[in-house]
Coordinates of C-alpha atoms in Angstrom, one line a residue:
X133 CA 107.1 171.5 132.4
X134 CA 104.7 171.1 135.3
X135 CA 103.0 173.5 136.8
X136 CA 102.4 172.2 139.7
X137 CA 106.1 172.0 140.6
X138 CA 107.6 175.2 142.4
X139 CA 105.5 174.1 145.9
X140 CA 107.3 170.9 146.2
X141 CA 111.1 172.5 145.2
X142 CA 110.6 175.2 148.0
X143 CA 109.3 173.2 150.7
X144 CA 112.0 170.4 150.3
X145 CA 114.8 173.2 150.1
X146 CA 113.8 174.6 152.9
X147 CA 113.6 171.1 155.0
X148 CA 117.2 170.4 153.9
X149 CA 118.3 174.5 154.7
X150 CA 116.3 174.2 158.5
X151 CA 118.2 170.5 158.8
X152 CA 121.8 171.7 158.4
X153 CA 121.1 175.5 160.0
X154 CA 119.4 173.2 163.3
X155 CA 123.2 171.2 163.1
X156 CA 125.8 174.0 163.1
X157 CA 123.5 176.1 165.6
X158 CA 124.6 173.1 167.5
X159 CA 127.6 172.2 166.8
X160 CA 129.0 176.1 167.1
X161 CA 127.2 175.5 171.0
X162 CA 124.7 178.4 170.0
X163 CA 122.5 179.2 173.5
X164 CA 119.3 177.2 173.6
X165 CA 117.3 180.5 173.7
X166 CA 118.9 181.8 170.6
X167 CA 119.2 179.1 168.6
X168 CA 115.3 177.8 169.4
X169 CA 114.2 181.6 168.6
X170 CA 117.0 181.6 165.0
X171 CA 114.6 178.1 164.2
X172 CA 111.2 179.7 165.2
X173 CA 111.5 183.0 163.0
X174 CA 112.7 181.4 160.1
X175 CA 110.2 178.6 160.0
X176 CA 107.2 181.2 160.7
X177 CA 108.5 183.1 157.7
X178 CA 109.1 180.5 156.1
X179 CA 105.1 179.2 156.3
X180 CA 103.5 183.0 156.3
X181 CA 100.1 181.8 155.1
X182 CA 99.6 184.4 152.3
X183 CA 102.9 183.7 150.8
X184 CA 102.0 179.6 151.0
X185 CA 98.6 180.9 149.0
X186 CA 100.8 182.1 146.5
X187 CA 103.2 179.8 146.7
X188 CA 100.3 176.9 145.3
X189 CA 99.5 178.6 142.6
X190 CA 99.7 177.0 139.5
X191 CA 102.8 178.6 138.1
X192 CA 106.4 177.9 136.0
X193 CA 109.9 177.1 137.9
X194 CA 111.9 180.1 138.9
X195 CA 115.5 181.0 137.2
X196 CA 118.2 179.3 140.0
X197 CA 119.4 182.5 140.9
X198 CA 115.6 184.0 141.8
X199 CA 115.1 180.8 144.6
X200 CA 118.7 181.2 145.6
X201 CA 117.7 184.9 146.5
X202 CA 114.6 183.9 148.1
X203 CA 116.7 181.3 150.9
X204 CA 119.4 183.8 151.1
X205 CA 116.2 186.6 153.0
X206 CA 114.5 183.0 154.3
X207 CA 118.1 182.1 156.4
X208 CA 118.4 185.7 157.6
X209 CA 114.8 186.4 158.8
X210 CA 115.9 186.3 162.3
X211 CA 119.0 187.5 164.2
X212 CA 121.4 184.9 162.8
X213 CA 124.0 186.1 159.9
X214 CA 125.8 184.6 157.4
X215 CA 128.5 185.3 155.2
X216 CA 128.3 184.8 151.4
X217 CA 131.0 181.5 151.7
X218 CA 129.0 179.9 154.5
X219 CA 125.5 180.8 152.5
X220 CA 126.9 179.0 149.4
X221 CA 127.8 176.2 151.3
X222 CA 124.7 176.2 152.5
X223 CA 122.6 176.3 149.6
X224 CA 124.9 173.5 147.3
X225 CA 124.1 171.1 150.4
X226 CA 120.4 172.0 150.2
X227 CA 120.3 171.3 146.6
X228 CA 122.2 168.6 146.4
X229 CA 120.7 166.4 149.0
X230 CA 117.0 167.0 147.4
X231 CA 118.6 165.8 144.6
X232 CA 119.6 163.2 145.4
X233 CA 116.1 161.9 147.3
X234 CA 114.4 163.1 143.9
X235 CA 116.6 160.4 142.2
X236 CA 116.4 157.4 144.7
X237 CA 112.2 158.2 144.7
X238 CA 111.1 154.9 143.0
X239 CA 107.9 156.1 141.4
X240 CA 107.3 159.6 140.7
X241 CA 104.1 160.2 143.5
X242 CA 107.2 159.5 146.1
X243 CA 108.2 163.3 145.8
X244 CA 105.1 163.5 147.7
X245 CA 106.2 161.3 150.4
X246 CA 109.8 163.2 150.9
X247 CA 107.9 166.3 151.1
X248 CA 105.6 165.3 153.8
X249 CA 108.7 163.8 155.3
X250 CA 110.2 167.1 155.1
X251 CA 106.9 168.9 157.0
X252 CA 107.2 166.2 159.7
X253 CA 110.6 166.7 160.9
X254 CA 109.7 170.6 160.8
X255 CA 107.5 170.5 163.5
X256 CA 110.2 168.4 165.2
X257 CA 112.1 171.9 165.0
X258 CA 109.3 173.8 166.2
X259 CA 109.9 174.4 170.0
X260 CA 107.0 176.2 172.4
X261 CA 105.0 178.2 169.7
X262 CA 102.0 176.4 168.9
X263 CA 101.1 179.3 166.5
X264 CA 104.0 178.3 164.4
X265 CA 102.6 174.3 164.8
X266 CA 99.5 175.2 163.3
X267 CA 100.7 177.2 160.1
X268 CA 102.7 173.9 159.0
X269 CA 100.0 171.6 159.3
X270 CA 97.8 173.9 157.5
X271 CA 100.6 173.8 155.1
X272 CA 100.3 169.9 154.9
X273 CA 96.7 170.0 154.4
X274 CA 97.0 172.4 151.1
X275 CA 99.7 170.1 150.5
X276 CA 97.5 166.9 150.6
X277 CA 94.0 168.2 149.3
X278 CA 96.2 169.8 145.6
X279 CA 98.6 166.9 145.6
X280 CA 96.5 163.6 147.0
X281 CA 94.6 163.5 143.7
X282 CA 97.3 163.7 140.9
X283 CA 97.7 161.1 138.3
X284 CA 101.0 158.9 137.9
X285 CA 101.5 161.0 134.9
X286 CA 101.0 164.6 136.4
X287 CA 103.7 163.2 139.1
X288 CA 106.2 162.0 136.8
X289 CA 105.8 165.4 134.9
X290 CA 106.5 167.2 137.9
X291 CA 110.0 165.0 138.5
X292 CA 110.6 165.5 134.9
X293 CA 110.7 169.3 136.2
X294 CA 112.4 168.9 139.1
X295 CA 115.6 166.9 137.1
X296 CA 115.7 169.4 134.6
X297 CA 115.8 171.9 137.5
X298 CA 119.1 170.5 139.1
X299 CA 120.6 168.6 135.7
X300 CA 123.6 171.4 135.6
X301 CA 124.6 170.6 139.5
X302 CA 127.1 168.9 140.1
X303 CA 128.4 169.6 143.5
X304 CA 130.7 167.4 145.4
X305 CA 129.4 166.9 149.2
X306 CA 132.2 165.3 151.1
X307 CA 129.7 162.9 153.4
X308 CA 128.3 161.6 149.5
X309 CA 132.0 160.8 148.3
X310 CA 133.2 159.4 151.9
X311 CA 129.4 156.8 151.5
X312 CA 130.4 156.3 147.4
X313 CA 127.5 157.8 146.2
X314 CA 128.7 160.2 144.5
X315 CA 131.4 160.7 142.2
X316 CA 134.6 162.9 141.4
X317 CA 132.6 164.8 139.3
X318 CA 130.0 165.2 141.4
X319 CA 127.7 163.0 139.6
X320 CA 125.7 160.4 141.9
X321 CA 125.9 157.1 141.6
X322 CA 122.5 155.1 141.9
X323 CA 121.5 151.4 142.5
X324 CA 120.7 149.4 139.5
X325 CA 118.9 146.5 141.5
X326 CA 116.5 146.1 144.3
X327 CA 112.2 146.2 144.4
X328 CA 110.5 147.8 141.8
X329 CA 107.1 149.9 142.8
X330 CA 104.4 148.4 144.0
X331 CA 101.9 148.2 141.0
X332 CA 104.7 147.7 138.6
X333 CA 106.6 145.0 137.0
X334 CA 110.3 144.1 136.4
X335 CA 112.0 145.8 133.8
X336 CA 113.1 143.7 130.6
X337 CA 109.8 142.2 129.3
X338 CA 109.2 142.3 125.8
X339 CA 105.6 141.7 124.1
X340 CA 104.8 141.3 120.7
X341 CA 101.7 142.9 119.4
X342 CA 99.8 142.7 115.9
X343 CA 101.3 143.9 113.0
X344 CA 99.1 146.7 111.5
X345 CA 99.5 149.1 108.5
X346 CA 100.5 152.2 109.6
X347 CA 99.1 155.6 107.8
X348 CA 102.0 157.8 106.3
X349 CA 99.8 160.3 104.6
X350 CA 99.5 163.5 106.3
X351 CA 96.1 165.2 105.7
X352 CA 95.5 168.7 105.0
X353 CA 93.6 168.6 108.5
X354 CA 97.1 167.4 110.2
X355 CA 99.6 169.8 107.9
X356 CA 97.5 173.1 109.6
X357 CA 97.6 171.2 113.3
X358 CA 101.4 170.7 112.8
X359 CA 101.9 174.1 111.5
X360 CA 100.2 175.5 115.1
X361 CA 102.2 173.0 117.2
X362 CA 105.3 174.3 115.8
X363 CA 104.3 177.6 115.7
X364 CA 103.2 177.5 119.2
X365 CA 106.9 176.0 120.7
X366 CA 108.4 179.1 119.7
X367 CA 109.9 180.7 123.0
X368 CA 108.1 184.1 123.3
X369 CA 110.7 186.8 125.1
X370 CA 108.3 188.9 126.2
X371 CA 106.1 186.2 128.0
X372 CA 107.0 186.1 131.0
X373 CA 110.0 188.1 133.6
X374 CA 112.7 186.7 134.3
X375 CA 112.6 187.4 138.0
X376 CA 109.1 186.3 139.1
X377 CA 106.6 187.0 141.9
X378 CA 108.4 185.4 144.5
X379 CA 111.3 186.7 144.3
X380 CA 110.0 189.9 144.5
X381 CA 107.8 189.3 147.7
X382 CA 111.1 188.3 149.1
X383 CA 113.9 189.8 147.5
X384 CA 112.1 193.6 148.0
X385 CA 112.1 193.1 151.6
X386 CA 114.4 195.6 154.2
X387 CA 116.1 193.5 156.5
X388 CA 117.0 195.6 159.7
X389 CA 120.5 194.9 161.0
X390 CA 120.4 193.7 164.5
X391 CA 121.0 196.1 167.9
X392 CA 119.6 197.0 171.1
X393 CA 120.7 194.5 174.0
X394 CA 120.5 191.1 172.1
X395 CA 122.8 191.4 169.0
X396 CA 122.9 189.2 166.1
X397 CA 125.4 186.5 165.9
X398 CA 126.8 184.8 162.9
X399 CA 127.2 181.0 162.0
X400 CA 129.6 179.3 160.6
X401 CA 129.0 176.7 157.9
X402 CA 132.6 175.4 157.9
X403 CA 134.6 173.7 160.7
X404 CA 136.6 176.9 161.3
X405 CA 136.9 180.4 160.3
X406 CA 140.0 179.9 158.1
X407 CA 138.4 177.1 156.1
X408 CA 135.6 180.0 155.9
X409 CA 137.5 182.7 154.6
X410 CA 140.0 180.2 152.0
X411 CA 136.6 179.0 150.6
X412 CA 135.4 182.8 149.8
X413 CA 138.5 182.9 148.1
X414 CA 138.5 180.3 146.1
X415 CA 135.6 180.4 145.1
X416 CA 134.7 180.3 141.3
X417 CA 133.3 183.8 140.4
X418 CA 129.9 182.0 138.4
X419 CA 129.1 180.1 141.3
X420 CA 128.4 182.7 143.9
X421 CA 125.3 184.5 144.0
X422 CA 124.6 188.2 145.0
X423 CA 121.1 189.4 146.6
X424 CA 119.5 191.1 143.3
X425 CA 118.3 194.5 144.2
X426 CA 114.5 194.3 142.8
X427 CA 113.3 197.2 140.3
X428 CA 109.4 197.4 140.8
X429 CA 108.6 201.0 139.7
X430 CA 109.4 200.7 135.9
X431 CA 106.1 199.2 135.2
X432 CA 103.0 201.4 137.5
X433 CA 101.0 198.3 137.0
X434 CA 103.1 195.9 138.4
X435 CA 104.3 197.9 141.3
X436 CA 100.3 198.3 142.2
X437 CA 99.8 194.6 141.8
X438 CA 103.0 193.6 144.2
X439 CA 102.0 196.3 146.5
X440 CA 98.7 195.0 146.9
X441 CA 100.2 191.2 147.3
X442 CA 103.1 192.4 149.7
X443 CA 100.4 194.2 151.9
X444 CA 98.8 191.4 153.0
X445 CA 101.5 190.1 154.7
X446 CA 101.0 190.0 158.5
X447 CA 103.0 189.7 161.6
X448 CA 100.4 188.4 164.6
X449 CA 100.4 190.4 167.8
X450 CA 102.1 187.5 169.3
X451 CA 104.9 187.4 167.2
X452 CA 105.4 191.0 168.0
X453 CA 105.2 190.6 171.5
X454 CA 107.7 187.5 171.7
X455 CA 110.3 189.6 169.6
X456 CA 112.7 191.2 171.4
X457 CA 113.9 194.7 170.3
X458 CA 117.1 193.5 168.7
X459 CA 115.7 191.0 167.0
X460 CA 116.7 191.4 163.0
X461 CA 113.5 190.0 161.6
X462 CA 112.8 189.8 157.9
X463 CA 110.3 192.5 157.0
X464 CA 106.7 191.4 156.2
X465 CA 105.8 194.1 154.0
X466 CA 102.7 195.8 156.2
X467 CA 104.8 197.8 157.5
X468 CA 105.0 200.1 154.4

């Protein structure tokens, strides 16, 4: 599994999640004010600098219900609210159209390209705050100077990750069946023909090479190195928590609920508010997710370590002064 993996998943997520929120602010006729401030907050969240610096560090994939918690405080870190059927719906069309750009990439190092994609049409979302501009091409540049240099192999491990990542979702996305590619079950269903990658050759070719006597005896050497390889595959339990460092920078936040003289408003995901409430219903109990509540004091030197991390989280003095008092902002956590 690739280490090198978790910056890629998040910022692609979050493209697809700003996408589709961008859409239904429109499509519910959301004031321009509102909706451009809804897009503003959430994409300077989103690309707070010291979380991007721990965001690129080298470090395993979260659990699917950690990231789901982290876009759950991502989509309500402004004013905005939704409920838990429009926030599922939500996140199976973010991580279903990521997969399915993951699986039309034709060589590995094009995860790269859909990312940068991604970052471009951010800043198409970005409206008067060039504060905000400047965080997300900062972004870009971490994203090119870690990433520009990575082999063919280090790519393809880090698609490995990502497949393994979405293998269990299969989620059926009406625009996907209505264009045929994808499925009843959900499954997509990929080309078989067209251009291979440049730099690479058609597949089919078969070569023949020398015939040479191949060595079945297994030193002593060998016997001890296959003992430690086997020895070192075996899971440890204690090596690592399940619920990892970004979850807790974002799952231990307080979100205030919104008041004064600009409420909060809530969007809609579905075309009306029955379709809303019979898809809440009907919903299969595994495949809804809950916010998990985030237990830091148990260990003193963990809670010192996240203290430390979450207290260099900063709001600028212009983002305080564009906010108005009923803003419902997601809390940055300098203000413990």
């Amino acid at each position: 599994m690739s280490m090198r993996t978790l910056p890629l998943l998040f910022l692609n997520l979050g493209g697809e999640m700003l996408y589709i929120l961008d859409q239904r602010l429109r499509a519910q006729n959301i004031p321009g004010d509102k909706a451009r401030k809804v897009m503003n907050d959430i994409i300077s969240t989103m690309f707070n600098q010291k979380f991007m610096d721990e965001l690129f560090k080298p470090q395993e994939l979260y659990s699917k219900k950690a990231l789901r918690t982290v876009y759950d405080r991502l989509a309500h870190a402004s004013i905005m609210r939704l409920n838990q059927a429009s926030m599922d719906k939500l996140y199976d069309l973010m991580t279903m159209a990521f997969k399915y750009q993951v699986l039309l990439c034709p060589r590995p190092k094009d995860v790269l390209l859909v990312t940068l994609n991604h970052l471009d049409a951010i800043k198409g979302l970005i409206q008067d705050s060039p504060t905000i501009l400047h965080q997300v091409d900062k972004t870009f540049r971490q994203l090119t100077d870690i990433y520009g240099g990575l082999s063919a192999g280090e790519f393809q491990l880090i698609r490995q990750t990502l497949l393994i990542f979405f293998q269990d979702l299969h989620i059926r996305v009406s625009i996907f069946l209505k264009d045929k590619v994808q499925n009843s079950s959900g499954r997509f269903v990929l080309p078989v023909s067209g251009p291979v990658p440049w730099g690479t050759e058609v597949p089919g070719l078969i070569r023949y090479s020398v015939n040479r006597p191949v060595e079945t005896h297994m030193s002593a050497a060998s016997k001890n190195l296959a003992s430690q390889t086997q020895e070192s595959i075996v899971p440890n339990p204690l090596a690592k928590e399940e619920l990892n460092l970004l979850a807790r920078l974002i799952g231990g936040m307080e979100i205030q609920k919104p008041s004064g003289p600009e409420p909060g408003f809530r969007l809609n995901l579905f075309t009306t508010d029955e379709e809303e409430e019979q898809a809440a219903l009907t919903r299969p109990e595994q495949l809804s997710y809950e916010v998990i509540n985030i237990q830091a004091t148990q260990d003193q030197q963990t809670n010192q370590e996240l203290v430390r991390i979450m207290g260099e989280f900063e709001i600028t003095d212009q983002s305080r002064q564009s906010s108005s008092k009923g803003d419902d902002w997601l809390a940055m956590m300098d203000e413990l």
